[in-house]
mmCIF file of C-alpha atoms and ligand atoms in Angstrom:
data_model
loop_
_atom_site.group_PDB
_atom_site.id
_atom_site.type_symbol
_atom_site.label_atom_id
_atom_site.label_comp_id
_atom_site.label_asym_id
_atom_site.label_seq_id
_atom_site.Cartn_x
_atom_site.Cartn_y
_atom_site.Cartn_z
ATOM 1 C CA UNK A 227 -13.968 23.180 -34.157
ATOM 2 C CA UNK A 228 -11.457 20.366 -35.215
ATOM 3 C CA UNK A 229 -10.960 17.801 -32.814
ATOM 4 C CA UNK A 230 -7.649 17.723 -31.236
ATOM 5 C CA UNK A 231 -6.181 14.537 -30.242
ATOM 6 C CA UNK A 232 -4.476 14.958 -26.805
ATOM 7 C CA UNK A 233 -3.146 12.058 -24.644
ATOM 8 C CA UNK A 234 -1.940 13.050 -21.289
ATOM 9 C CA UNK A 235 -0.577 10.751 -18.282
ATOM 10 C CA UNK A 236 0.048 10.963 -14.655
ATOM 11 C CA UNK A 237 1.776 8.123 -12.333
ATOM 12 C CA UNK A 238 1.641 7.673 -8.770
ATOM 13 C CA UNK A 239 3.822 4.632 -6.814
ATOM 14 C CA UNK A 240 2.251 2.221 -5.517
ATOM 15 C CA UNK A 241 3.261 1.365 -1.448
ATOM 16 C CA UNK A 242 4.602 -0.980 1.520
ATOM 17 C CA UNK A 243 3.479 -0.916 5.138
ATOM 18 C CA UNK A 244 6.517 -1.566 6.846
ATOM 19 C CA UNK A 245 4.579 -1.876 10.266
ATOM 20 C CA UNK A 246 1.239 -0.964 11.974
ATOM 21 C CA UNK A 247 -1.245 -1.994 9.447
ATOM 22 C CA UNK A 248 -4.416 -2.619 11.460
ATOM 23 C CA UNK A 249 -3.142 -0.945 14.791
ATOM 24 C CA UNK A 250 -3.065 2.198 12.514
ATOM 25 C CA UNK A 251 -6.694 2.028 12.479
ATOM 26 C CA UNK A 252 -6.635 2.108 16.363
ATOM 27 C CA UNK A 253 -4.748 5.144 16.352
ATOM 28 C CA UNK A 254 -0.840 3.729 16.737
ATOM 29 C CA UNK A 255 1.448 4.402 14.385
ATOM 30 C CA UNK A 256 2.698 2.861 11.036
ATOM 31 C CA UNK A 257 5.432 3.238 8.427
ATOM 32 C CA UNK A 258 4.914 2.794 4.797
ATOM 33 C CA UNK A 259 7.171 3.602 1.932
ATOM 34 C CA UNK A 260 6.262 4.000 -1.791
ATOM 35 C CA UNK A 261 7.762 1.478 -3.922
ATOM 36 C CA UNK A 262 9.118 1.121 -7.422
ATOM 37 C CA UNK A 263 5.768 -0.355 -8.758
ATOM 38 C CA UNK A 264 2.894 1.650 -9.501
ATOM 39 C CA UNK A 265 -0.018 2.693 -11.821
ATOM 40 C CA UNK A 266 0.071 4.901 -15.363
ATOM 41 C CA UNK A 267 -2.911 6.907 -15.906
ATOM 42 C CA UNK A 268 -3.459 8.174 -20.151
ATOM 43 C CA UNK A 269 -6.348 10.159 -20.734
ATOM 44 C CA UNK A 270 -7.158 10.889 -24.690
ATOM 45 C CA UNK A 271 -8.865 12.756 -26.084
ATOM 46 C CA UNK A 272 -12.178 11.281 -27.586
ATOM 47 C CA UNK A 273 -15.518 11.631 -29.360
ATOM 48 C CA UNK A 274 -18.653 11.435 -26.887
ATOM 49 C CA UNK A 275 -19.079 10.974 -23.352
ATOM 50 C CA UNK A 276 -15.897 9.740 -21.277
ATOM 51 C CA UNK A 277 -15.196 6.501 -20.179
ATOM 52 C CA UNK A 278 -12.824 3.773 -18.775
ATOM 53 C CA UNK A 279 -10.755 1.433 -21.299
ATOM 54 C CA UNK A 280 -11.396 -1.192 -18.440
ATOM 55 C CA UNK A 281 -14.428 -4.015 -18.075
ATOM 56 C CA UNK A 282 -14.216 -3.503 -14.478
ATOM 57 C CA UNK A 283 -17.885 -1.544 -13.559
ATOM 58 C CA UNK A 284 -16.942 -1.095 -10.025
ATOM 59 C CA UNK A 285 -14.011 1.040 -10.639
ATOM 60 C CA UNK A 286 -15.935 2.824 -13.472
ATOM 61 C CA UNK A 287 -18.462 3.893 -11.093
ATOM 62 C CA UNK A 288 -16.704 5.186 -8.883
ATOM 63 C CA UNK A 289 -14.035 7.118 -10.947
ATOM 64 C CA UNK A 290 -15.993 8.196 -13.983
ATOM 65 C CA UNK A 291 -17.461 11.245 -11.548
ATOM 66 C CA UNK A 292 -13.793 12.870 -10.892
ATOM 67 C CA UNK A 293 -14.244 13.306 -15.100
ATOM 68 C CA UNK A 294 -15.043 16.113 -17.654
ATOM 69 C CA UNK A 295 -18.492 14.349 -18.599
ATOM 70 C CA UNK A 296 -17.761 13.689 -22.466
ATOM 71 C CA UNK A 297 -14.512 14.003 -24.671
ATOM 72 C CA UNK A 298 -11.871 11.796 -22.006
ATOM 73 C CA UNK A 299 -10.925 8.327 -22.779
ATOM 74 C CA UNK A 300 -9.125 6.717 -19.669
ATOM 75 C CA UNK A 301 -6.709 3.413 -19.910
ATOM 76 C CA UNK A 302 -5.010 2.103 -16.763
ATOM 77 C CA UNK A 303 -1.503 0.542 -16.552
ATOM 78 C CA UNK A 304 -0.400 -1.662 -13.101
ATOM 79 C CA UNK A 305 3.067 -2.777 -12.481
ATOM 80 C CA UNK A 306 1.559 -3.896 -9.448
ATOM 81 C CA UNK A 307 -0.198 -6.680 -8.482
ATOM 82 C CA UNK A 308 -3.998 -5.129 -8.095
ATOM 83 C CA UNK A 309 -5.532 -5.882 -4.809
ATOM 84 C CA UNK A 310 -2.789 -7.594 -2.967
ATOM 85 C CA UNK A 311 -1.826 -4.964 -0.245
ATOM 86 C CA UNK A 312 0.473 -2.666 -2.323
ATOM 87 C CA UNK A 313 -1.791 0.271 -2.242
ATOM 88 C CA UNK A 314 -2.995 -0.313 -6.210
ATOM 89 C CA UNK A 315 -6.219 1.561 -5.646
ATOM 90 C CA UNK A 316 -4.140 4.700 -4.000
ATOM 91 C CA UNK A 317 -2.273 4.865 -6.687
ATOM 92 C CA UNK A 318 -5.281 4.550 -9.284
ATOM 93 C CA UNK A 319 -6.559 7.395 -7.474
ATOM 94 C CA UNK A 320 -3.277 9.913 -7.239
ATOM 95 C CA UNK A 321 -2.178 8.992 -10.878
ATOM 96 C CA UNK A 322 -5.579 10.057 -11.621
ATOM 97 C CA UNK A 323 -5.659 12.838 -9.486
ATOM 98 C CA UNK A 324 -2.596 13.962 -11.632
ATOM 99 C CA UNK A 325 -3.523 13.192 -15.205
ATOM 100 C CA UNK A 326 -6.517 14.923 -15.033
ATOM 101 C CA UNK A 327 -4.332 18.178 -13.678
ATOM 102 C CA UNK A 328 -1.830 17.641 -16.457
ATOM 103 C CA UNK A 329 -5.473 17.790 -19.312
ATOM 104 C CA UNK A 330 -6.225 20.811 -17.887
ATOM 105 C CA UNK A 331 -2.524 22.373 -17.980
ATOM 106 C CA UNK A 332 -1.557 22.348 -14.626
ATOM 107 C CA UNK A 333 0.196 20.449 -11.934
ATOM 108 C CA UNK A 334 -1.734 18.739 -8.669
ATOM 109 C CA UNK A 335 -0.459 19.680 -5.155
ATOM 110 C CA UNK A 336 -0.229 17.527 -2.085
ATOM 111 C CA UNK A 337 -3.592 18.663 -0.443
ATOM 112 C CA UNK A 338 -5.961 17.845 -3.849
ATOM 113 C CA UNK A 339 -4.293 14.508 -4.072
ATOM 114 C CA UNK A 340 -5.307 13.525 -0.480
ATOM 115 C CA UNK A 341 -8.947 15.170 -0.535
ATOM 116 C CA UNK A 342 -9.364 13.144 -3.773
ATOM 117 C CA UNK A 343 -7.301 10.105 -3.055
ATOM 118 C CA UNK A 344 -8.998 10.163 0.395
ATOM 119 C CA UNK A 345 -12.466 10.079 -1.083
ATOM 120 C CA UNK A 346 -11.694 7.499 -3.618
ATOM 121 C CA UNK A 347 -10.113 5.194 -0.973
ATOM 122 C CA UNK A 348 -13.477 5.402 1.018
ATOM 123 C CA UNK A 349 -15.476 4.418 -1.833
ATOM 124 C CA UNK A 350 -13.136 1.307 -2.146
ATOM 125 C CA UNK A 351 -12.623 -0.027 1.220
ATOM 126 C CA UNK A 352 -15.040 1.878 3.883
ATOM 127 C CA UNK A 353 -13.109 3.747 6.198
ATOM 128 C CA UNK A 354 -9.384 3.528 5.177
ATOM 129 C CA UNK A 355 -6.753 5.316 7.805
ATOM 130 C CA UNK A 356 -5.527 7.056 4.238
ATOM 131 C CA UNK A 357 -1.641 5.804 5.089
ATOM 132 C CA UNK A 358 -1.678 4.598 1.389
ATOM 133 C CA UNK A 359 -2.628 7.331 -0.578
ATOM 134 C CA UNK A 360 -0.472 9.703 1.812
ATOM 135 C CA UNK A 361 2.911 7.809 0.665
ATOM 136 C CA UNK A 362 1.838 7.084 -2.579
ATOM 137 C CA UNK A 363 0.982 10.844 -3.020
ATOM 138 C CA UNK A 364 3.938 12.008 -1.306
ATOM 139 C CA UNK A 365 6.187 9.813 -2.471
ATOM 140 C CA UNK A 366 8.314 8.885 0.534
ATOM 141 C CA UNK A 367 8.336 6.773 3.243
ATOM 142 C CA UNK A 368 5.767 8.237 6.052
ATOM 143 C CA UNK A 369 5.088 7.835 10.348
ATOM 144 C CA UNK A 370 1.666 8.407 9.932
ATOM 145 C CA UNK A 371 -1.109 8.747 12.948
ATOM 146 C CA UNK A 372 -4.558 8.661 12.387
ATOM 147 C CA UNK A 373 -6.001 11.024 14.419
ATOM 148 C CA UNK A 374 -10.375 12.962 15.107
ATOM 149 C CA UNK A 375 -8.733 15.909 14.040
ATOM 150 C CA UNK A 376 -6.747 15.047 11.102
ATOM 151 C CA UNK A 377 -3.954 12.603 10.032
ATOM 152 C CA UNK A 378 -0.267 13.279 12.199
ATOM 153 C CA UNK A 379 2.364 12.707 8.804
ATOM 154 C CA UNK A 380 5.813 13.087 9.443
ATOM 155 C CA UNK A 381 7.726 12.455 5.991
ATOM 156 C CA UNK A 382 10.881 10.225 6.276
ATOM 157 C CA UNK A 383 14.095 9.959 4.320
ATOM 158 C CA UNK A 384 13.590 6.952 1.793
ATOM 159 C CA UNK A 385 15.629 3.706 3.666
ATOM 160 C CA UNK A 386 17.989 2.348 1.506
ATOM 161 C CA UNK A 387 15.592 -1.359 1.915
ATOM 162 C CA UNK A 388 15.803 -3.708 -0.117
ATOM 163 C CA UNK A 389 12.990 -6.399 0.257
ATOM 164 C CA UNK A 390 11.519 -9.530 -0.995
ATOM 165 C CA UNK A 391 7.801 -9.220 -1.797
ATOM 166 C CA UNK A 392 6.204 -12.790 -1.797
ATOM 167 C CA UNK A 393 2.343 -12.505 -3.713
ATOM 168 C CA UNK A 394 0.411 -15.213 -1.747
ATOM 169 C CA UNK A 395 -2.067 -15.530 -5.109
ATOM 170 C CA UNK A 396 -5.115 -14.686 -2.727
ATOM 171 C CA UNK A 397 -6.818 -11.142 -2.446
ATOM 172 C CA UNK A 398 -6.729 -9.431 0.077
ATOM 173 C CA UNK A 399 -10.048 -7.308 1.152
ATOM 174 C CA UNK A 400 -9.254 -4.468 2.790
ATOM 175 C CA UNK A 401 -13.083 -3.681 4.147
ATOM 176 C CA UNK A 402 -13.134 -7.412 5.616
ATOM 177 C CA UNK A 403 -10.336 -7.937 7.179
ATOM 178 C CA UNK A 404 -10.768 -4.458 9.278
ATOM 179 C CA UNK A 405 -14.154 -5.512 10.167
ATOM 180 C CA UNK A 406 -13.031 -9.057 11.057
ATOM 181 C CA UNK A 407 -10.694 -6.971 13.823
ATOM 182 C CA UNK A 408 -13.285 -4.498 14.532
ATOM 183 C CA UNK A 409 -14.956 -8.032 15.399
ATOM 184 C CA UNK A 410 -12.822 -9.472 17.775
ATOM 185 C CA UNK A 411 -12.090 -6.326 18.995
ATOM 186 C CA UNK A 412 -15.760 -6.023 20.255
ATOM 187 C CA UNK A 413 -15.890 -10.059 21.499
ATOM 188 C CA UNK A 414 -12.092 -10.046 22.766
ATOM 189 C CA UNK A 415 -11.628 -6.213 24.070
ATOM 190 C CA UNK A 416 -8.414 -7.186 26.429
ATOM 191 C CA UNK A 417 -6.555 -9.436 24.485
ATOM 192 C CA UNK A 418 -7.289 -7.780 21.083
ATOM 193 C CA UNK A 419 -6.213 -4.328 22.753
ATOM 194 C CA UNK A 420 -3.176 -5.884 23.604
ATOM 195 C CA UNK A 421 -2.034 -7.347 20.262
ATOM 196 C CA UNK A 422 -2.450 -4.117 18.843
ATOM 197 C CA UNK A 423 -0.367 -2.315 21.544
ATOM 198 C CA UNK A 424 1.793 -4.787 20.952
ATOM 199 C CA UNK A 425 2.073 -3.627 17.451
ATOM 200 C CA UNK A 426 2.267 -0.043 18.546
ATOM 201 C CA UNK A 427 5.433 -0.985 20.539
ATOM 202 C CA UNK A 428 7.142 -2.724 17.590
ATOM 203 C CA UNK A 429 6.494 0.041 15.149
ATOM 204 C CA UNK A 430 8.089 2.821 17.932
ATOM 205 C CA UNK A 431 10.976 0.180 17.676
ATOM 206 C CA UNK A 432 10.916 -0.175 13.960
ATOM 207 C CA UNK A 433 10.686 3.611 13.678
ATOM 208 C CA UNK A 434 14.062 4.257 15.675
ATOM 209 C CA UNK A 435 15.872 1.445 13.897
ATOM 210 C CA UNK A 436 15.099 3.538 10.475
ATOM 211 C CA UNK A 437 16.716 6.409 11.635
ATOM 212 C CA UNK A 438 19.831 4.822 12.017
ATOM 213 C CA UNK A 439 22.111 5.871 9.008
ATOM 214 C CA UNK A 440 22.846 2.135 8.554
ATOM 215 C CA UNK A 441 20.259 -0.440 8.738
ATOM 216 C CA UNK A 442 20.508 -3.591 11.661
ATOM 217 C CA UNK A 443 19.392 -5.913 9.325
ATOM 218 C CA UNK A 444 19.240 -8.689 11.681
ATOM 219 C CA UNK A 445 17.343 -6.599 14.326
ATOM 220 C CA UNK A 446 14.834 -4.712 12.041
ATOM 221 C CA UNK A 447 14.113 -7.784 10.420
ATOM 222 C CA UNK A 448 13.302 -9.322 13.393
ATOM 223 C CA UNK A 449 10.896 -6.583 13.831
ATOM 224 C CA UNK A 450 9.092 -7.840 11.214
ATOM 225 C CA UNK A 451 8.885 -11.267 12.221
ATOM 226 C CA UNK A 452 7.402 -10.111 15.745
ATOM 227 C CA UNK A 453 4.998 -8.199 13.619
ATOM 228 C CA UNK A 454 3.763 -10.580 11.941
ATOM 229 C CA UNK A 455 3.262 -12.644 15.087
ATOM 230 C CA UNK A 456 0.548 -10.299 16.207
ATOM 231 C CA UNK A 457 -0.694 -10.021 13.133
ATOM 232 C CA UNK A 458 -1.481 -13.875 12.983
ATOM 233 C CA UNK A 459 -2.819 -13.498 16.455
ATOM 234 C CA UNK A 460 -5.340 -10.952 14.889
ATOM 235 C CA UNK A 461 -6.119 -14.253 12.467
ATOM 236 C CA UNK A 462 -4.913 -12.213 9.584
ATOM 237 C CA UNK A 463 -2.406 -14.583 7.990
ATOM 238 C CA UNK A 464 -3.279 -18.012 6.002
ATOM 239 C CA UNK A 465 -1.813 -21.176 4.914
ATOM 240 C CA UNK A 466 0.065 -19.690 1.685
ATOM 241 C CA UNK A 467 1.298 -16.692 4.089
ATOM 242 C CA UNK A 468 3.055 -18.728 6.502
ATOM 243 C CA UNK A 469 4.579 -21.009 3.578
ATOM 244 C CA UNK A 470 5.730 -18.032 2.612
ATOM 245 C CA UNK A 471 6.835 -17.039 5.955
ATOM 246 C CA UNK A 472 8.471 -20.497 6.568
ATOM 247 C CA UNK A 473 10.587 -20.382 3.203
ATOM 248 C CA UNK A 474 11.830 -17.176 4.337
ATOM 249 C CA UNK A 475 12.835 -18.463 8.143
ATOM 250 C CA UNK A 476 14.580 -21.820 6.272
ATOM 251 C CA UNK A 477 15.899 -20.032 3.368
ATOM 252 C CA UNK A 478 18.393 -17.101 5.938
ATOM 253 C CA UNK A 479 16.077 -14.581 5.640
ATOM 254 C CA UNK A 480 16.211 -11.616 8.442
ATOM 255 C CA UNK A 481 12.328 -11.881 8.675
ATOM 256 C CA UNK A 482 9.330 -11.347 6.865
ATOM 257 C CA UNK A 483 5.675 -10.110 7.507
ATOM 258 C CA UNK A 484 2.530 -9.712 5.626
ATOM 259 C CA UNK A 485 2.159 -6.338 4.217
ATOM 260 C CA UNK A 486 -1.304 -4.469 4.441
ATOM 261 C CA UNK A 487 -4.781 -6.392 5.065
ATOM 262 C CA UNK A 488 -3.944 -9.708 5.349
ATOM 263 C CA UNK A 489 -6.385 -12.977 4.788
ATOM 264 C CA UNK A 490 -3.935 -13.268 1.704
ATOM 265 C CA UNK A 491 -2.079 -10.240 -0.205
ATOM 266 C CA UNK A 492 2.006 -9.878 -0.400
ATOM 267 C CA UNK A 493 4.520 -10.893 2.071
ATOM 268 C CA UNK A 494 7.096 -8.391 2.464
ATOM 269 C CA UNK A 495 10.852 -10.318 3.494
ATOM 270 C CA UNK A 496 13.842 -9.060 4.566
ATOM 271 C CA UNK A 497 16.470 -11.165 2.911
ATOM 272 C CA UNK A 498 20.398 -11.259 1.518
ATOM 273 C CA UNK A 499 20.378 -11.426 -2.221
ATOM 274 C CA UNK A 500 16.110 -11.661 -2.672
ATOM 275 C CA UNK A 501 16.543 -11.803 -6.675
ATOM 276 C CA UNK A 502 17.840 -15.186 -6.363
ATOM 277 C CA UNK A 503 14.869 -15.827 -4.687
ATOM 278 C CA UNK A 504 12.144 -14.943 -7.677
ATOM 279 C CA UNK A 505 12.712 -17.972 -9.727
ATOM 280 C CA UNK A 506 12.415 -20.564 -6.745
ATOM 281 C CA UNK A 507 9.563 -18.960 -5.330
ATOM 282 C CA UNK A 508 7.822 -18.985 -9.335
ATOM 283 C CA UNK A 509 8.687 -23.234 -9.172
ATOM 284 C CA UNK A 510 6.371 -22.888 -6.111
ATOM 285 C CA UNK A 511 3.583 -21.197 -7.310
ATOM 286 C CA UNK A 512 4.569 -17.570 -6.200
ATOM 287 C CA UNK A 513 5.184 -14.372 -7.563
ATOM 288 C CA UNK A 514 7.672 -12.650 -5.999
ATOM 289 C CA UNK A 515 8.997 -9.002 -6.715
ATOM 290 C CA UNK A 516 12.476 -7.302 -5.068
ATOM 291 C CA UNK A 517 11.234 -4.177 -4.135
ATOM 292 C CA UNK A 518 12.976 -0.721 -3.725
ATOM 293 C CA UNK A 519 11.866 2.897 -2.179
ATOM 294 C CA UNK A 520 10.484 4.590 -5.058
ATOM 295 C CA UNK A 521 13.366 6.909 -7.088
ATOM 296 C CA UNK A 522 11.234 10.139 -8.358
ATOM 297 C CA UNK A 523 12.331 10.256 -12.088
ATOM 298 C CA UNK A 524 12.250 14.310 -12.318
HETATM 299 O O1 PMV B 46 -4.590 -3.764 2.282
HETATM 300 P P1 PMV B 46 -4.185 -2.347 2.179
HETATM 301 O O2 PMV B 46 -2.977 -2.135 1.388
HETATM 302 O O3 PMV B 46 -5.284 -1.435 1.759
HETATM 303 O O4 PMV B 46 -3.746 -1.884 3.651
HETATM 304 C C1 PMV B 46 -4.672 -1.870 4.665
HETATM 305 C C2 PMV B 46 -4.064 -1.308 5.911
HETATM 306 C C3 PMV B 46 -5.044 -1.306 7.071
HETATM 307 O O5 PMV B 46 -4.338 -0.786 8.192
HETATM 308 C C4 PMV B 46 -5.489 -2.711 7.396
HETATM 309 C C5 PMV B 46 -6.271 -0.457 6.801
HETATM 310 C C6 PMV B 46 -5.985 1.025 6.703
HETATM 311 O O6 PMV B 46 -6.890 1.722 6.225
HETATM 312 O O7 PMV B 46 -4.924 1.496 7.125
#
């Protein structure tokens, strides 16, 4: 047979936690939206056994099983910063999920992206609540419970948000910095059950303030900034966070947060004009993004 060269892609956003990362794993709430950064997936067609166009053996172990055992060559394109709290290894696995649909002629539904996204995402960090796969799969912003019996999504209109997302230039581990609360948790039951109520109450407040057709800025990001209180009682944040934080407070921003693990990752701010921001924030050392709901293309 001649060999027929085939590339096909897929795509999948990449995503925010707006509020309850951590508490989500507690059963609270949180609210996450996909963003306008994500992850390409092009499969081609090749001679021999498959494999990853990436030197990274970890993430060819895991993912080389979810592929036709020879004739797939797989390359990976980020627009997002990989391992920083912006749900890059969701979106590995639904753009995945969907390229490998699109080589065998069809399109992936909701329900195969999670059961595969879900079992990717535990291969990566442990026992993830699956928020980020859910948005980056569904594409819109999510209230998401974690719950014995299944996840509780509700699907939420897009906000029309536009933030400032600060990389701190650390990593963020995912698997750690749950077990580091699972930790305190144990040693500190009362006060650690309290910080993450706490958390719980600020997302319900969060949550009604994005219903509103149009956005307290002030108040919402406030929000934030009360968020990422508790989360810095949960020792989550670190020096380069709360610079972060601190250019934000001095610089008029609403407020600001860290956005997924913590112990480094983005900072998410809400802030007038954050563009002007990006070239300040480079002098100091930082990459900084403005950030947007993601826009389907289709
Ligand atoms: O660091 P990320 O983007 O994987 O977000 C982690 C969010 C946590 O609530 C800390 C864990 C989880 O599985 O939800």
């Amino acid at each position: 047979m001649p060999f027929e060269k085939r590339t096909h892609t897929g795509f999948a956003p990449g995503k925010l936690i707006l509020t309850g990362e951590h508490s989500v794993v507690y059963g609270y709430p949180a609210i996450a939206i996909p963003v306008n950064l994500g992850v390409t997936v092009t499969l081609s067609s090749t001679h021999g056994g498959s494999y990853f166009r990436t030197p990274d053996a970890r993430l060819e172990s895991i993912l080389l099983p979810f592929l036709p055992t020879s004739g797939v060559a797989v390359s990976i394109h980020s627009t997002l910063p990989m391992g920083k709290g912006m749900g890059s290894s969701a979106a590995l696995s639904v753009a995945l999920v969907r390229a490998l649909a699109s080589w065998e002629g069809k399109t992936s539904d909701f329900s195969t992206e999670y059961e595969i996204g879900m079992s990717i995402e535990k291969q990566f960090h442990g026992n993830p609540s699956g928020v980020d796969h859910t948005v980056s799969a569904l594409g819109k912003m999510v209230f998401y419970t974690k719950k014995a019996s299944g996840p509780e999504i509700t699907p939420m209109q897009n906000p029309p948000l536009e933030l400032l997302v600060v990389d701190s230039g650390e990593m963020g581990n995912t698997a750690t910095m749950v077990e580091h609360v699972a930790k305190q948790y144990k040693e500190s039951p009362e006060t650690t059950k309290e910080i993450l109520k706490n958390i719980g109450d600020i997302t319900q407040t969060i949550h009604e303030k994005l219903l509103c057709p149009i956005l307290d800025l002030p108040s919402l990001g406030a929000c934030f900034t009360q968020n990422h209180e508790q989360l810095r009682n949960l020792g989550l944040s670190t020096p380069a966070i709360e610079s972060i934080i601190t250019y934000i407070s001095t610089h008029g921003g609403y407020g600001a947060k860290l956005s997924g693990s913590g112990g480094g990752g983005v900072v998410m701010a809400l802030i007038d004009s954050p563009a002007q921001h990006v070239p300040t924030l480079a002098e100091m050392g930082y990459t900084a993004y403005v950030i947007h709901p993601f826009v389907p293309t289709a």
